[in-house]
C-alpha positions as a LaTeX table, in Angstrom:
\begin{tabular}{lrrr}
\hline
Residue & $x$ (\AA) & $y$ (\AA) & $z$ (\AA) \\
\hline
Unk1 & $-16.61$ & 19.29 & $-28.50$ \\
Unk2 & $-15.72$ & 18.82 & $-24.83$ \\
Unk3 & $-13.54$ & 21.00 & $-22.73$ \\
Unk4 & $-9.87$ & 20.00 & $-22.87$ \\
Unk5 & $-9.07$ & 20.89 & $-19.26$ \\
Unk6 & $-12.00$ & 19.79 & $-17.17$ \\
Unk7 & $-12.51$ & 22.24 & $-14.31$ \\
Unk8 & $-15.99$ & 21.26 & $-13.18$ \\
Unk9 & $-17.88$ & 18.00 & $-13.39$ \\
Unk10 & $-21.61$ & 17.54 & $-13.43$ \\
Unk11 & $-23.10$ & 15.67 & $-10.50$ \\
Unk12 & $-26.84$ & 14.97 & $-10.74$ \\
Unk13 & $-29.05$ & 16.21 & $-7.93$ \\
Unk14 & $-29.82$ & 12.67 & $-6.75$ \\
Unk15 & $-26.13$ & 11.56 & $-6.61$ \\
Unk16 & $-25.20$ & 9.81 & $-3.35$ \\
Unk17 & $-21.48$ & 8.88 & $-2.98$ \\
Unk18 & $-22.26$ & 6.45 & $-0.14$ \\
Unk19 & $-24.02$ & 4.18 & $-2.66$ \\
Unk20 & $-20.88$ & 3.74 & $-4.77$ \\
Unk21 & $-19.37$ & 0.23 & $-4.59$ \\
Unk22 & $-16.15$ & 0.02 & $-2.57$ \\
Unk23 & $-12.96$ & $-1.42$ & $-3.98$ \\
Unk24 & $-12.21$ & $-4.90$ & $-2.78$ \\
Unk25 & $-8.90$ & $-5.50$ & $-1.11$ \\
Unk26 & $-6.98$ & $-8.38$ & $-2.65$ \\
Unk27 & $-7.47$ & $-11.59$ & $-0.71$ \\
Unk28 & $-3.84$ & $-12.69$ & $-1.06$ \\
Unk29 & $-2.38$ & $-9.32$ & 0.01 \\
Unk30 & $-0.71$ & $-8.71$ & $-3.35$ \\
Unk31 & $-1.29$ & $-5.56$ & $-5.35$ \\
Unk32 & $-0.34$ & $-4.85$ & $-8.95$ \\
Unk33 & 2.17 & $-2.05$ & $-9.45$ \\
Unk34 & 4.01 & $-0.73$ & $-12.49$ \\
Unk35 & 7.69 & $-0.76$ & $-11.60$ \\
Unk36 & 11.11 & $-0.48$ & $-13.19$ \\
Unk37 & 13.84 & $-3.01$ & $-12.59$ \\
Unk38 & 16.43 & $-1.69$ & $-10.14$ \\
Unk39 & 19.24 & $-3.83$ & $-11.61$ \\
Unk40 & 20.13 & $-5.91$ & $-14.64$ \\
Unk41 & 18.71 & $-9.44$ & $-14.38$ \\
Unk42 & 19.29 & $-12.65$ & $-16.31$ \\
Unk43 & 16.45 & $-15.19$ & $-16.42$ \\
Unk44 & 17.54 & $-18.54$ & $-14.99$ \\
Unk45 & 15.20 & $-20.46$ & $-17.32$ \\
Unk46 & 15.87 & $-19.02$ & $-20.78$ \\
Unk47 & 18.89 & $-16.73$ & $-20.25$ \\
Unk48 & 17.12 & $-13.53$ & $-21.37$ \\
Unk49 & 18.69 & $-10.31$ & $-20.08$ \\
Unk50 & 16.55 & $-7.51$ & $-18.66$ \\
Unk51 & 18.30 & $-4.17$ & $-18.43$ \\
Unk52 & 18.08 & $-1.84$ & $-15.50$ \\
Unk53 & 15.08 & 0.47 & $-15.89$ \\
Unk54 & 12.93 & $-1.97$ & $-17.88$ \\
Unk55 & 9.27 & $-1.47$ & $-16.96$ \\
Unk56 & 7.24 & $-4.39$ & $-15.67$ \\
Unk57 & 3.83 & $-4.87$ & $-14.12$ \\
Unk58 & 4.72 & $-6.57$ & $-10.86$ \\
Unk59 & 2.82 & $-8.07$ & $-7.96$ \\
Unk60 & 3.95 & $-6.48$ & $-4.70$ \\
Unk61 & 3.45 & $-7.95$ & $-1.26$ \\
Unk62 & 4.72 & $-7.41$ & 2.26 \\
Unk63 & 7.30 & $-10.05$ & 3.11 \\
Unk64 & 5.59 & $-11.79$ & 6.03 \\
Unk65 & 7.59 & $-11.54$ & 9.23 \\
Unk66 & 10.53 & $-9.76$ & 7.63 \\
Unk67 & 11.40 & $-6.36$ & 9.03 \\
Unk68 & 14.73 & $-4.55$ & 9.10 \\
Unk69 & 15.66 & $-3.28$ & 12.58 \\
Unk70 & 12.08 & $-3.96$ & 13.63 \\
Unk71 & 10.74 & $-0.85$ & 11.91 \\
Unk72 & 11.34 & $-0.95$ & 8.15 \\
Unk73 & 9.03 & $-3.22$ & 6.15 \\
Unk74 & 10.53 & $-5.50$ & 3.51 \\
Unk75 & 8.58 & $-5.86$ & 0.25 \\
Unk76 & 8.67 & $-8.69$ & $-2.29$ \\
Unk77 & 8.04 & $-8.23$ & $-6.03$ \\
Unk78 & 7.06 & $-10.87$ & $-8.58$ \\
Unk79 & 7.51 & $-10.33$ & $-12.33$ \\
Unk80 & 7.33 & $-12.64$ & $-15.34$ \\
Unk81 & 9.99 & $-13.20$ & $-17.97$ \\
Unk82 & 8.82 & $-11.66$ & $-21.23$ \\
Unk83 & 10.33 & $-14.49$ & $-23.28$ \\
Unk84 & 9.48 & $-17.70$ & $-21.39$ \\
Unk85 & 6.96 & $-16.58$ & $-18.76$ \\
Unk86 & 8.96 & $-17.85$ & $-15.78$ \\
Unk87 & 8.34 & $-16.07$ & $-12.50$ \\
Unk88 & 11.15 & $-13.93$ & $-11.07$ \\
Unk89 & 11.06 & $-12.78$ & $-7.45$ \\
Unk90 & 13.14 & $-10.07$ & $-5.82$ \\
Unk91 & 12.78 & $-8.15$ & $-2.57$ \\
Unk92 & 13.92 & $-4.93$ & $-0.99$ \\
Unk93 & 17.11 & $-5.19$ & 1.04 \\
Unk94 & 17.28 & $-2.24$ & 3.45 \\
Unk95 & 20.56 & $-3.48$ & 4.96 \\
Unk96 & 22.39 & $-2.76$ & 1.70 \\
Unk97 & 20.02 & $-0.01$ & 0.50 \\
Unk98 & 19.14 & $-2.04$ & $-2.57$ \\
Unk99 & 17.37 & $-5.14$ & $-3.81$ \\
Unk100 & 18.11 & $-8.86$ & $-3.60$ \\
Unk101 & 17.03 & $-11.48$ & $-6.15$ \\
Unk102 & 15.27 & $-14.41$ & $-4.49$ \\
Unk103 & 14.41 & $-16.80$ & $-7.31$ \\
Unk104 & 14.07 & $-17.20$ & $-11.05$ \\
Unk105 & 16.99 & $-14.98$ & $-12.08$ \\
Unk106 & 20.49 & $-13.87$ & $-11.26$ \\
Unk107 & 21.56 & $-10.26$ & $-10.74$ \\
Unk108 & 24.24 & $-9.04$ & $-13.12$ \\
Unk109 & 26.65 & $-6.56$ & $-11.61$ \\
Unk110 & 27.84 & $-3.83$ & $-13.96$ \\
Unk111 & 31.39 & $-4.13$ & $-15.24$ \\
Unk112 & 32.07 & $-7.75$ & $-14.35$ \\
Unk113 & 30.64 & $-9.64$ & $-17.32$ \\
Unk114 & 27.69 & $-11.07$ & $-15.40$ \\
Unk115 & 29.62 & $-12.69$ & $-12.57$ \\
Unk116 & 29.82 & $-11.63$ & $-8.94$ \\
Unk117 & 32.81 & $-9.50$ & $-8.02$ \\
Unk118 & 35.33 & $-11.25$ & $-5.81$ \\
Unk119 & 35.96 & $-9.47$ & $-2.51$ \\
Unk120 & 39.76 & $-9.24$ & $-2.82$ \\
Unk121 & 39.61 & $-8.08$ & $-6.43$ \\
Unk122 & 37.01 & $-5.47$ & $-5.48$ \\
Unk123 & 39.26 & $-4.08$ & $-2.72$ \\
Unk124 & 42.22 & $-3.83$ & $-5.11$ \\
Unk125 & 40.14 & $-1.94$ & $-7.67$ \\
Unk126 & 38.84 & 0.32 & $-4.91$ \\
Unk127 & 42.42 & 1.14 & $-3.90$ \\
Unk128 & 43.27 & 1.95 & $-7.51$ \\
Unk129 & 40.15 & 4.10 & $-7.76$ \\
Unk130 & 41.18 & 6.08 & $-4.68$ \\
Unk131 & 44.67 & 6.59 & $-6.10$ \\
Unk132 & 43.19 & 7.75 & $-9.40$ \\
Unk133 & 40.86 & 10.12 & $-7.56$ \\
Unk134 & 43.76 & 11.58 & $-5.58$ \\
Unk135 & 45.77 & 12.04 & $-8.81$ \\
Unk136 & 42.83 & 13.82 & $-10.45$ \\
Unk137 & 42.43 & 16.10 & $-7.43$ \\
Unk138 & 46.15 & 16.92 & $-7.46$ \\
Unk139 & 46.08 & 17.66 & $-11.21$ \\
Unk140 & 43.00 & 19.85 & $-10.80$ \\
Unk141 & 44.70 & 21.84 & $-8.03$ \\
Unk142 & 47.79 & 22.39 & $-10.20$ \\
Unk143 & 45.59 & 23.51 & $-13.09$ \\
Unk144 & 43.72 & 25.97 & $-10.85$ \\
Unk145 & 47.04 & 27.36 & $-9.55$ \\
Unk146 & 48.24 & 27.81 & $-13.15$ \\
Unk147 & 44.99 & 29.55 & $-14.13$ \\
Unk148 & 45.19 & 31.87 & $-11.13$ \\
Unk149 & 48.78 & 32.85 & $-11.91$ \\
Unk150 & 47.82 & 33.49 & $-15.57$ \\
Unk151 & 44.85 & 35.60 & $-14.47$ \\
Unk152 & 47.06 & 37.67 & $-12.14$ \\
Unk153 & 49.57 & 38.25 & $-14.96$ \\
Unk154 & 46.81 & 39.22 & $-17.41$ \\
Unk155 & 45.34 & 41.66 & $-14.89$ \\
Unk156 & 48.76 & 43.24 & $-14.28$ \\
Unk157 & 49.28 & 43.68 & $-18.03$ \\
Unk158 & 45.84 & 45.26 & $-18.40$ \\
Unk159 & 46.60 & 47.76 & $-15.61$ \\
Unk160 & 49.96 & 48.59 & $-17.22$ \\
Unk161 & 48.34 & 49.14 & $-20.61$ \\
Unk162 & 45.75 & 51.51 & $-19.13$ \\
Unk163 & 48.42 & 53.71 & $-17.52$ \\
Unk164 & 50.50 & 54.13 & $-20.68$ \\
\hline
\end{tabular}
């Protein structure tokens, strides 16, 4: 039975690593990578939904001539729909710190039923979110003040009980 954790490997005396065949670089510049979807997608061909975090074997390539601020490389990924086999392409979008779907699918935003959020509606919800956050902060401060006053009273009672 072999060793479970291999610490040493046997190399024959006539082994020459320079004679090993080299890996060929892909001619089209695409490499296969195992990736997870960064967002929920809906296939444009068959309507299949792919949840965020679904693993796919994708082809990755450098987007030719596309750089963000002249320094950050933009990458393009190609996956296939698991139901109909249609090709879906998306790329990195450094400007928004995310990804942008190029073809074959539509990105589904969370909480909007699969449709893009309207700008005005988004601003209104953001204002409500800020108001809710401020209310929660105010309530938390009041709760902390109440706890502190209760703790001070309990400590005073404990001191009084010790002296009697």
